[in-house]
Amino acid sequence: MSGQHFDTGRDALDFIDVLARLNDPQTIITSLRDKLASFGFHAFLITGLPETGDRIAPLVLLNGWPDGWFELYVRQNYADDDPIAAHCKTTMNPFVWDEVYRQEVASARQQEIMRRASDFKMVHGFCVPIHNEDGFKAVVTMAGDKPDLSKQSRSAIHLMSLYAHAKAEATIHGNQGHRLTVREREVLTWMAVGKSTEGVAEVLNIRAGTVEAHYQNAARKLGARGRTRTVVEAHLRGEIRL
């Protein structure tokens, strides 16, 4: 399947451009479902994660899970014991389900959750945790029977997931972002095309420390953590163009 994605970077940017023009949650769900299906995923969810004993339903931004699975997940309060959800709170890095779930050491409850997920053909999955300056915020999780989990595809899905979450949040909850300065936008624009801190400094004829300060200021204003997330947020809010 990975041969279908010979230029996944360009594919991801094209998808981001499509999402940028959408303003309705249902059309975003449809667009994201179609794109993830091209990688072999048929189920996805963009959501926050509750504290133990709380319900997940109020935290869901976009629900692309199969009919019946979300209802079962909520009814059984699986969020409290879901091993995949638990790992999302401990890492900023995207991960494949199989990297963190081991049946031989899982509790009976964890095994039940993963077994019931497989009943809905959610066998292999991929998660993109979303963190901001305060820590864990949300997750984009997806699953399928035989998805494409190649390194190239995961990188593209990571970028698309970050943007999909930001777009969903802005569409549903609105956006109260601060405007960046001209120099902050210049720094993020060059970072978006792959320049290092030193590379940006050379292009703009400023010190590397000054570049880093502009980046940190932009990230703080956007409530973002990490360069990729900051660039995605800036693009979403119309601060920069990719």
mmCIF file of N, CA and C in Angstrom, residues 5 44 150 203:
data_model
loop_
_atom_site.group_PDB
_atom_site.id
_atom_site.type_symbol
_atom_site.label_atom_id
_atom_site.label_comp_id
_atom_site.label_asym_id
_atom_site.label_seq_id
_atom_site.Cartn_x
_atom_site.Cartn_y
_atom_site.Cartn_z
ATOM 1 N N HIS A 5 1.774 6.243 -1.946
ATOM 2 C CA HIS A 5 2.101 7.516 -1.332
ATOM 3 C C HIS A 5 3.552 7.890 -1.610
ATOM 4 N N PHE A 44 -11.318 6.738 13.401
ATOM 5 C CA PHE A 44 -10.475 7.755 14.031
ATOM 6 C C PHE A 44 -11.279 8.533 15.067
ATOM 7 N N SER A 150 4.085 2.549 7.466
ATOM 8 C CA SER A 150 5.469 2.808 7.075
ATOM 9 C C SER A 150 5.923 4.142 7.680
ATOM 10 N N VAL A 203 19.729 33.442 7.039
ATOM 11 C CA VAL A 203 18.849 34.057 6.041
ATOM 12 C C VAL A 203 18.419 35.453 6.472
#
